[in-house]
Amino acid sequence: MRDPYEVLGVSRGATAAEIKSAFRRLAKKLHPDANKHDPKAATRFAELNAAHEILGDADKRKAFDRGEIDAEGKPRFQGFEGFGADPGGRFRRDGGFETFTFGPEGLHRSGGAGSGPFRGGSFDEILKDVFSGLGGGARRRPGARFETEDAAAARGGQDVAASVTITLPEAVKGIKKRVHLPTGKDVDVKIPAGLTEGKQIRLRGQGLPGPDGSVGDALITVSLAPHSIFSLDGADLRLDLPITPYEAVLGAKVRVPTLDGVVELAVPPGTNGGRTFRLKGKGLPIKKAAGDLLVTVQIVLPEHVDPELEQFLRKWRAGKPYDPRTDLA
């Protein structure tokens, strides 16, 4: 897999906000739903999600930058320090260098006298064999390390990434969706209520198998489809609510749609357009508490202005003028 910084198109010094912005921009561009005729769209989108899983998590990003995990998020074997080793994992013996790696036949020594595979059952026995050939009494030198290939990564299964899009009502109640994996398999995924944009679900054992028979996982990234009247703000929902001029001036009880039915909102007399009311618990359900519905009123005139209303406003303007834009001067 490519370097996650390269996949997201950001520098190594990018801020968390820049990484998030890059991911959102590319997710919209590369989403399989927007590239239905591109057979490689799912693969590119899966690569994007995998890169964001590393760089979007502060701890994983630090671990990747330190070289502790690779571009797939798998740990790298760091080895052991000291024991007379030179930097880079080579041991000096009889004036030469030896390199130790794991291969199909176990731990292998090369580059010095007695090169060849080490035999033995347990890892402790292997290490004993390695260190016994160093002349005994080897002293630790700072910065030296004994490195091997990442045998676990070489033998283990591989994770795969996929995506699923759900509606806001489905996010509120939870739903089961069928998802097509890069492995070619279709699986039913249970999406719990309250899952927000970009969250991931891990399906154990649904990835690709490794040579040792172990199988990786499938990481399913959840996207929320745009809604016709609601917009998402974290766990909160936002709604623009049209009201009439007389409702704004005189006050009224106005019916407001929510994701689980209709409620009444008391609009007080003298309400200005742009005022926002908060309806508690009418947003997305989350673990600790449900989000809220933020209702912003918009004063809307009738499609055709009545002559009587126009005459009244002309008279009212002449007798009681005022300037609501004085603060903008």
mmCIF file of C-alpha atoms in Angstrom:
data_model
loop_
_atom_site.group_PDB
_atom_site.id
_atom_site.type_symbol
_atom_site.label_atom_id
_atom_site.label_comp_id
_atom_site.label_asym_id
_atom_site.label_seq_id
_atom_site.Cartn_x
_atom_site.Cartn_y
_atom_site.Cartn_z
ATOM 1 C CA MET A 1 0.000 0.000 0.000
ATOM 2 C CA ARG A 2 1.171 3.546 -0.764
ATOM 3 C CA ASP A 3 2.317 5.995 1.887
ATOM 4 C CA PRO A 4 -0.861 7.385 3.559
ATOM 5 C CA TYR A 5 0.461 10.948 3.229
ATOM 6 C CA GLU A 6 0.763 10.390 -0.525
ATOM 7 C CA VAL A 7 -2.732 8.866 -0.717
ATOM 8 C CA LEU A 8 -4.297 11.895 1.022
ATOM 9 C CA GLY A 9 -2.065 14.343 -0.822
ATOM 10 C CA VAL A 10 -0.824 16.100 2.318
ATOM 11 C CA SER A 11 2.622 16.831 3.718
ATOM 12 C CA ARG A 12 4.043 15.100 6.785
ATOM 13 C CA GLY A 13 3.649 18.364 8.672
ATOM 14 C CA ALA A 14 -0.061 18.668 7.856
ATOM 15 C CA THR A 15 -2.399 19.568 10.705
ATOM 16 C CA ALA A 16 -5.264 17.336 11.820
ATOM 17 C CA ALA A 17 -7.706 19.805 10.226
ATOM 18 C CA GLU A 18 -5.834 19.676 6.903
ATOM 19 C CA ILE A 19 -5.903 15.869 6.959
ATOM 20 C CA LYS A 20 -9.626 15.825 7.728
ATOM 21 C CA SER A 21 -10.331 18.350 4.964
ATOM 22 C CA ALA A 22 -8.280 16.380 2.429
ATOM 23 C CA PHE A 23 -10.082 13.151 3.352
ATOM 24 C CA ARG A 24 -13.546 14.714 2.984
ATOM 25 C CA ARG A 25 -12.653 16.268 -0.361
ATOM 26 C CA LEU A 26 -11.237 13.035 -1.772
ATOM 27 C CA ALA A 27 -14.030 10.907 -0.264
ATOM 28 C CA LYS A 28 -16.612 12.887 -2.251
ATOM 29 C CA LYS A 29 -14.503 12.617 -5.396
ATOM 30 C CA LEU A 30 -13.600 8.917 -5.113
ATOM 31 C CA HIS A 31 -16.772 7.476 -3.548
ATOM 32 C CA PRO A 32 -17.929 4.426 -5.573
ATOM 33 C CA ASP A 33 -21.462 5.877 -5.785
ATOM 34 C CA ALA A 34 -20.002 8.825 -7.708
ATOM 35 C CA ASN A 35 -17.894 6.559 -9.968
ATOM 36 C CA LYS A 36 -20.270 3.698 -10.755
ATOM 37 C CA HIS A 37 -18.678 3.007 -14.145
ATOM 38 C CA ASP A 38 -15.104 2.913 -12.832
ATOM 39 C CA PRO A 39 -14.110 -0.659 -11.826
ATOM 40 C CA LYS A 40 -11.185 0.655 -9.768
ATOM 41 C CA ALA A 41 -13.255 3.140 -7.752
ATOM 42 C CA ALA A 42 -13.830 0.764 -4.832
ATOM 43 C CA THR A 43 -10.116 -0.015 -4.598
ATOM 44 C CA ARG A 44 -9.108 3.662 -4.575
ATOM 45 C CA PHE A 45 -11.783 4.479 -2.010
ATOM 46 C CA ALA A 46 -10.652 1.593 0.184
ATOM 47 C CA GLU A 47 -7.055 2.846 -0.021
ATOM 48 C CA LEU A 48 -8.240 6.340 0.960
ATOM 49 C CA ASN A 49 -10.111 5.010 3.999
ATOM 50 C CA ALA A 50 -7.124 2.943 5.084
ATOM 51 C CA ALA A 51 -4.842 5.994 4.846
ATOM 52 C CA HIS A 52 -7.285 8.117 6.853
ATOM 53 C CA GLU A 53 -7.570 5.402 9.488
ATOM 54 C CA ILE A 54 -3.858 5.914 10.211
ATOM 55 C CA LEU A 55 -3.425 9.675 9.741
ATOM 56 C CA GLY A 56 -6.832 10.560 11.184
ATOM 57 C CA ASP A 57 -5.904 8.931 14.491
ATOM 58 C CA ALA A 58 -3.287 10.913 16.447
ATOM 59 C CA ASP A 59 -1.759 7.850 18.117
ATOM 60 C CA LYS A 60 -1.611 5.786 14.926
ATOM 61 C CA ARG A 61 -0.120 8.717 13.026
ATOM 62 C CA LYS A 62 2.662 9.109 15.596
ATOM 63 C CA ALA A 63 3.322 5.368 15.506
ATOM 64 C CA PHE A 64 3.554 5.470 11.693
ATOM 65 C CA ASP A 65 5.871 8.501 11.749
ATOM 66 C CA ARG A 66 8.123 6.673 14.231
ATOM 67 C CA GLY A 67 8.179 3.616 11.977
ATOM 68 C CA GLU A 68 6.363 1.436 14.494
ATOM 69 C CA ILE A 69 3.562 0.519 12.066
ATOM 70 C CA ASP A 70 3.473 0.264 8.296
ATOM 71 C CA ALA A 71 1.099 1.841 5.761
ATOM 72 C CA GLU A 72 -1.467 -0.877 6.487
ATOM 73 C CA GLY A 73 -1.347 -0.184 10.238
ATOM 74 C CA LYS A 74 0.498 -3.397 11.018
ATOM 75 C CA PRO A 75 3.287 -3.317 13.613
ATOM 76 C CA ARG A 76 6.878 -3.471 12.467
ATOM 77 C CA PHE A 77 9.294 -5.686 14.407
ATOM 78 C CA GLN A 78 11.712 -3.371 16.211
ATOM 79 C CA GLY A 79 14.050 -6.054 17.537
ATOM 80 C CA PHE A 80 16.496 -6.005 20.438
ATOM 81 C CA GLU A 81 19.123 -3.448 21.277
ATOM 82 C CA GLY A 82 22.723 -4.045 22.219
ATOM 83 C CA PHE A 83 24.773 -7.234 22.340
ATOM 84 C CA GLY A 84 27.644 -5.767 20.361
ATOM 85 C CA ALA A 85 25.531 -5.023 17.308
ATOM 86 C CA ASP A 86 26.154 -2.232 14.846
ATOM 87 C CA PRO A 87 23.276 0.079 13.837
ATOM 88 C CA GLY A 88 21.110 -1.537 11.179
ATOM 89 C CA GLY A 89 20.899 -4.951 12.761
ATOM 90 C CA ARG A 90 24.291 -6.345 11.731
ATOM 91 C CA PHE A 91 26.556 -8.163 14.178
ATOM 92 C CA ARG A 92 30.300 -7.872 13.937
ATOM 93 C CA ARG A 93 32.103 -11.218 14.086
ATOM 94 C CA ASP A 94 35.766 -11.929 13.268
ATOM 95 C CA GLY A 95 36.101 -8.533 11.622
ATOM 96 C CA GLY A 96 33.082 -9.107 9.324
ATOM 97 C CA PHE A 97 29.357 -8.488 9.394
ATOM 98 C CA GLU A 98 26.472 -10.834 9.773
ATOM 99 C CA THR A 99 22.805 -10.157 9.041
ATOM 100 C CA PHE A 100 19.994 -12.097 10.678
ATOM 101 C CA THR A 101 16.593 -12.453 8.989
ATOM 102 C CA PHE A 102 13.517 -14.645 9.304
ATOM 103 C CA GLY A 103 12.713 -16.815 6.307
ATOM 104 C CA PRO A 104 10.707 -19.935 5.497
ATOM 105 C CA GLU A 105 13.337 -22.051 7.264
ATOM 106 C CA GLY A 106 13.427 -19.933 10.408
ATOM 107 C CA LEU A 107 16.115 -17.491 11.540
ATOM 108 C CA HIS A 108 18.859 -17.183 8.900
ATOM 109 C CA ARG A 109 22.409 -15.860 9.280
ATOM 110 C CA SER A 110 24.366 -14.447 6.359
ATOM 111 C CA GLY A 111 27.485 -12.441 5.620
ATOM 112 C CA GLY A 112 29.897 -14.165 8.008
ATOM 113 C CA ALA A 113 31.418 -17.487 8.914
ATOM 114 C CA GLY A 114 28.907 -20.223 9.525
ATOM 115 C CA SER A 115 26.170 -18.634 7.421
ATOM 116 C CA GLY A 116 22.978 -20.615 7.172
ATOM 117 C CA PRO A 117 19.728 -21.300 8.930
ATOM 118 C CA PHE A 118 19.500 -21.658 12.696
ATOM 119 C CA ARG A 119 17.744 -24.771 13.868
ATOM 120 C CA GLY A 120 15.869 -25.160 17.085
ATOM 121 C CA GLY A 121 12.362 -25.163 18.391
ATOM 122 C CA SER A 122 11.622 -22.195 20.653
ATOM 123 C CA PHE A 123 12.463 -18.572 20.057
ATOM 124 C CA ASP A 124 14.611 -18.606 23.219
ATOM 125 C CA GLU A 125 16.692 -21.428 21.741
ATOM 126 C CA ILE A 126 17.132 -19.497 18.523
ATOM 127 C CA LEU A 127 18.334 -16.410 20.388
ATOM 128 C CA LYS A 128 20.685 -18.571 22.457
ATOM 129 C CA ASP A 129 22.165 -19.937 19.224
ATOM 130 C CA VAL A 130 22.543 -16.427 17.809
ATOM 131 C CA PHE A 131 24.183 -14.904 20.851
ATOM 132 C CA SER A 132 26.440 -17.909 21.545
ATOM 133 C CA GLY A 133 28.174 -17.208 18.241
ATOM 134 C CA LEU A 134 29.084 -13.689 19.285
ATOM 135 C CA GLY A 135 32.018 -14.805 21.417
ATOM 136 C CA GLY A 136 30.215 -14.585 24.770
ATOM 137 C CA GLY A 137 30.375 -11.677 27.160
ATOM 138 C CA ALA A 138 29.114 -9.327 24.482
ATOM 139 C CA ARG A 139 28.595 -5.831 25.794
ATOM 140 C CA ARG A 140 25.643 -3.613 24.999
ATOM 141 C CA ARG A 141 26.311 -0.545 22.898
ATOM 142 C CA PRO A 142 23.771 2.289 22.840
ATOM 143 C CA GLY A 143 21.735 2.624 19.677
ATOM 144 C CA ALA A 144 22.462 -0.888 18.414
ATOM 145 C CA ARG A 145 19.590 -3.191 17.547
ATOM 146 C CA PHE A 146 18.867 -6.668 16.301
ATOM 147 C CA GLU A 147 16.274 -6.512 13.524
ATOM 148 C CA THR A 148 14.355 -9.165 11.663
ATOM 149 C CA GLU A 149 11.745 -9.100 8.965
ATOM 150 C CA ASP A 150 8.219 -8.668 10.212
ATOM 151 C CA ALA A 151 7.421 -12.361 10.157
ATOM 152 C CA ALA A 152 3.916 -11.871 11.583
ATOM 153 C CA ALA A 153 3.014 -9.382 8.850
ATOM 154 C CA ALA A 154 4.450 -11.675 6.194
ATOM 155 C CA ARG A 155 2.430 -14.659 7.365
ATOM 156 C CA GLY A 156 -0.755 -12.991 8.653
ATOM 157 C CA GLY A 157 -3.955 -12.066 6.864
ATOM 158 C CA GLN A 158 -4.610 -8.675 5.246
ATOM 159 C CA ASP A 159 -7.340 -6.191 6.172
ATOM 160 C CA VAL A 160 -9.621 -4.855 3.446
ATOM 161 C CA ALA A 161 -11.696 -1.661 3.330
ATOM 162 C CA ALA A 162 -15.191 -0.997 2.018
ATOM 163 C CA SER A 163 -17.900 1.644 2.433
ATOM 164 C CA VAL A 164 -21.635 1.842 2.961
ATOM 165 C CA THR A 165 -24.036 4.776 2.664
ATOM 166 C CA ILE A 166 -27.089 5.101 4.904
ATOM 167 C CA THR A 167 -29.839 7.701 5.288
ATOM 168 C CA LEU A 168 -30.407 9.889 8.326
ATOM 169 C CA PRO A 169 -33.533 7.959 9.412
ATOM 170 C CA GLU A 170 -31.494 4.750 9.157
ATOM 171 C CA ALA A 171 -28.748 6.329 11.258
ATOM 172 C CA VAL A 172 -31.294 7.198 13.946
ATOM 173 C CA LYS A 173 -32.848 3.740 14.212
ATOM 174 C CA GLY A 174 -29.928 1.554 13.128
ATOM 175 C CA ILE A 175 -30.155 -0.860 10.204
ATOM 176 C CA LYS A 176 -28.685 -3.950 8.598
ATOM 177 C CA LYS A 177 -27.062 -3.338 5.201
ATOM 178 C CA ARG A 178 -25.541 -5.664 2.631
ATOM 179 C CA VAL A 179 -21.993 -4.611 1.695
ATOM 180 C CA HIS A 180 -19.815 -5.866 -1.163
ATOM 181 C CA LEU A 181 -16.229 -6.439 -0.021
ATOM 182 C CA PRO A 182 -13.069 -6.247 -2.181
ATOM 183 C CA THR A 183 -12.759 -9.994 -1.572
ATOM 184 C CA GLY A 184 -15.798 -10.459 -3.816
ATOM 185 C CA LYS A 185 -17.983 -11.500 -0.909
ATOM 186 C CA ASP A 186 -21.283 -9.859 0.122
ATOM 187 C CA VAL A 187 -21.878 -9.556 3.873
ATOM 188 C CA ASP A 188 -24.715 -8.237 6.019
ATOM 189 C CA VAL A 189 -23.470 -5.453 8.300
ATOM 190 C CA LYS A 190 -25.411 -4.423 11.397
ATOM 191 C CA ILE A 191 -25.112 -0.641 11.739
ATOM 192 C CA PRO A 192 -25.989 0.526 15.266
ATOM 193 C CA ALA A 193 -28.156 3.588 15.894
ATOM 194 C CA GLY A 194 -26.310 6.881 16.187
ATOM 195 C CA LEU A 195 -23.316 6.079 13.985
ATOM 196 C CA THR A 196 -22.066 9.360 12.489
ATOM 197 C CA GLU A 197 -20.263 10.251 9.259
ATOM 198 C CA GLY A 198 -16.883 8.578 8.771
ATOM 199 C CA LYS A 199 -17.203 6.047 11.602
ATOM 200 C CA GLN A 200 -15.917 2.532 10.940
ATOM 201 C CA ILE A 201 -17.176 -0.957 11.700
ATOM 202 C CA ARG A 202 -14.676 -3.823 11.913
ATOM 203 C CA LEU A 203 -15.769 -7.274 10.748
ATOM 204 C CA ARG A 204 -13.400 -9.853 12.189
ATOM 205 C CA GLY A 205 -12.157 -12.506 9.785
ATOM 206 C CA GLN A 206 -13.696 -10.967 6.640
ATOM 207 C CA GLY A 207 -10.429 -9.825 5.072
ATOM 208 C CA LEU A 208 -7.863 -11.639 2.933
ATOM 209 C CA PRO A 209 -6.123 -14.828 4.116
ATOM 210 C CA GLY A 210 -2.388 -15.079 4.721
ATOM 211 C CA PRO A 211 -0.015 -17.962 3.973
ATOM 212 C CA ASP A 212 -0.374 -19.220 7.539
ATOM 213 C CA GLY A 213 -4.146 -19.528 7.194
ATOM 214 C CA SER A 214 -5.065 -16.532 9.356
ATOM 215 C CA VAL A 215 -7.549 -14.048 7.887
ATOM 216 C CA GLY A 216 -7.576 -10.257 8.151
ATOM 217 C CA ASP A 217 -10.553 -8.032 8.950
ATOM 218 C CA ALA A 218 -12.897 -5.873 6.888
ATOM 219 C CA LEU A 219 -13.150 -2.173 7.805
ATOM 220 C CA ILE A 220 -16.490 -0.671 6.750
ATOM 221 C CA THR A 221 -16.625 3.148 6.612
ATOM 222 C CA VAL A 222 -20.111 4.613 7.068
ATOM 223 C CA SER A 223 -21.270 7.630 5.039
ATOM 224 C CA LEU A 224 -24.528 9.537 5.512
ATOM 225 C CA ALA A 225 -26.530 10.419 2.414
ATOM 226 C CA PRO A 226 -27.667 14.064 2.112
ATOM 227 C CA HIS A 227 -31.190 14.684 3.425
ATOM 228 C CA SER A 228 -33.798 16.827 1.690
ATOM 229 C CA ILE A 229 -34.455 19.146 4.673
ATOM 230 C CA PHE A 230 -31.995 18.261 7.451
ATOM 231 C CA SER A 231 -28.258 18.863 7.559
ATOM 232 C CA LEU A 232 -25.858 17.175 9.973
ATOM 233 C CA ASP A 233 -23.695 19.046 12.493
ATOM 234 C CA GLY A 234 -21.908 16.387 14.541
ATOM 235 C CA ALA A 235 -24.669 14.646 16.506
ATOM 236 C CA ASP A 236 -26.985 17.654 15.995
ATOM 237 C CA LEU A 237 -29.353 18.208 13.090
ATOM 238 C CA ARG A 238 -30.119 21.594 11.517
ATOM 239 C CA LEU A 239 -33.338 22.700 9.840
ATOM 240 C CA ASP A 240 -34.375 25.966 8.163
ATOM 241 C CA LEU A 241 -38.027 26.593 9.083
ATOM 242 C CA PRO A 242 -40.080 29.060 6.964
ATOM 243 C CA ILE A 243 -42.561 31.243 8.903
ATOM 244 C CA THR A 244 -44.939 33.986 7.813
ATOM 245 C CA PRO A 245 -44.497 37.676 8.691
ATOM 246 C CA TYR A 246 -47.581 37.590 10.959
ATOM 247 C CA GLU A 247 -46.231 34.509 12.789
ATOM 248 C CA ALA A 248 -42.992 36.398 13.351
ATOM 249 C CA VAL A 249 -44.755 39.555 14.603
ATOM 250 C CA LEU A 250 -47.618 38.050 16.569
ATOM 251 C CA GLY A 251 -46.074 34.746 17.645
ATOM 252 C CA ALA A 252 -47.469 31.305 16.861
ATOM 253 C CA LYS A 253 -47.194 27.563 17.424
ATOM 254 C CA VAL A 254 -45.582 26.061 14.349
ATOM 255 C CA ARG A 255 -45.372 22.383 13.398
ATOM 256 C CA VAL A 256 -41.781 21.227 12.961
ATOM 257 C CA PRO A 257 -40.775 17.933 11.275
ATOM 258 C CA THR A 258 -38.227 15.727 13.061
ATOM 259 C CA LEU A 259 -36.757 12.349 12.194
ATOM 260 C CA ASP A 260 -39.227 10.608 14.504
ATOM 261 C CA GLY A 261 -42.414 12.623 13.933
ATOM 262 C CA VAL A 262 -43.802 16.169 14.100
ATOM 263 C CA VAL A 263 -43.555 18.484 17.137
ATOM 264 C CA GLU A 264 -44.856 21.988 17.866
ATOM 265 C CA LEU A 265 -42.493 24.922 18.285
ATOM 266 C CA ALA A 266 -43.667 28.037 20.129
ATOM 267 C CA VAL A 267 -42.438 31.052 18.169
ATOM 268 C CA PRO A 268 -42.592 34.091 20.487
ATOM 269 C CA PRO A 269 -43.949 37.463 19.265
ATOM 270 C CA GLY A 270 -41.366 39.686 17.610
ATOM 271 C CA THR A 271 -39.158 36.857 16.373
ATOM 272 C CA ASN A 272 -36.545 37.915 13.818
ATOM 273 C CA GLY A 273 -35.555 35.837 10.826
ATOM 274 C CA GLY A 274 -32.357 33.860 11.503
ATOM 275 C CA ARG A 275 -33.198 33.140 15.157
ATOM 276 C CA THR A 276 -32.347 29.540 16.106
ATOM 277 C CA PHE A 277 -34.332 27.356 18.509
ATOM 278 C CA ARG A 278 -32.932 24.183 20.062
ATOM 279 C CA LEU A 279 -35.137 21.098 20.356
ATOM 280 C CA LYS A 280 -33.413 18.822 22.875
ATOM 281 C CA GLY A 281 -32.889 15.178 22.011
ATOM 282 C CA LYS A 282 -34.219 15.433 18.467
ATOM 283 C CA GLY A 283 -30.870 14.883 16.768
ATOM 284 C CA LEU A 284 -28.856 11.683 16.327
ATOM 285 C CA PRO A 285 -28.821 9.228 19.243
ATOM 286 C CA ILE A 286 -25.300 8.699 20.599
ATOM 287 C CA LYS A 287 -23.929 6.652 23.487
ATOM 288 C CA LYS A 288 -24.116 9.308 26.219
ATOM 289 C CA ALA A 289 -27.084 11.384 25.024
ATOM 290 C CA ALA A 290 -28.973 12.207 21.851
ATOM 291 C CA GLY A 291 -28.040 15.247 19.802
ATOM 292 C CA ASP A 292 -30.396 18.196 19.330
ATOM 293 C CA LEU A 293 -32.400 19.658 16.450
ATOM 294 C CA LEU A 294 -31.409 23.275 15.741
ATOM 295 C CA VAL A 295 -34.289 25.092 14.041
ATOM 296 C CA THR A 296 -33.524 28.409 12.331
ATOM 297 C CA VAL A 297 -36.580 30.446 11.341
ATOM 298 C CA GLN A 298 -36.729 32.198 7.987
ATOM 299 C CA ILE A 299 -39.425 34.848 7.413
ATOM 300 C CA VAL A 300 -41.005 34.209 4.033
ATOM 301 C CA LEU A 301 -43.351 36.605 2.227
ATOM 302 C CA PRO A 302 -46.256 35.272 0.168
ATOM 303 C CA GLU A 303 -45.471 34.534 -3.462
ATOM 304 C CA HIS A 304 -47.603 37.477 -4.568
ATOM 305 C CA VAL A 305 -47.630 40.474 -2.223
ATOM 306 C CA ASP A 306 -51.184 41.544 -1.394
ATOM 307 C CA PRO A 307 -51.970 45.186 -2.321
ATOM 308 C CA GLU A 308 -53.515 45.759 1.095
ATOM 309 C CA LEU A 309 -50.302 44.573 2.817
ATOM 310 C CA GLU A 310 -48.224 46.742 0.524
ATOM 311 C CA GLN A 311 -50.362 49.824 1.299
ATOM 312 C CA PHE A 312 -50.174 49.165 5.028
ATOM 313 C CA LEU A 313 -46.368 48.855 4.950
ATOM 314 C CA ARG A 314 -46.001 52.072 2.952
ATOM 315 C CA LYS A 315 -48.026 53.912 5.556
ATOM 316 C CA TRP A 316 -46.184 52.232 8.398
ATOM 317 C CA ARG A 317 -42.793 53.099 6.834
ATOM 318 C CA ALA A 318 -43.743 56.755 6.512
ATOM 319 C CA GLY A 319 -44.893 57.027 10.110
ATOM 320 C CA LYS A 320 -42.395 54.738 11.924
ATOM 321 C CA PRO A 321 -39.186 54.332 9.910
ATOM 322 C CA TYR A 322 -36.200 52.487 11.397
ATOM 323 C CA ASP A 323 -32.825 51.195 10.187
ATOM 324 C CA PRO A 324 -31.870 47.621 11.200
ATOM 325 C CA ARG A 325 -28.416 48.047 9.604
ATOM 326 C CA THR A 326 -26.999 50.783 11.821
ATOM 327 C CA ASP A 327 -24.447 48.346 13.281
ATOM 328 C CA LEU A 328 -23.026 47.738 9.810
ATOM 329 C CA ALA A 329 -22.040 51.366 9.238
#
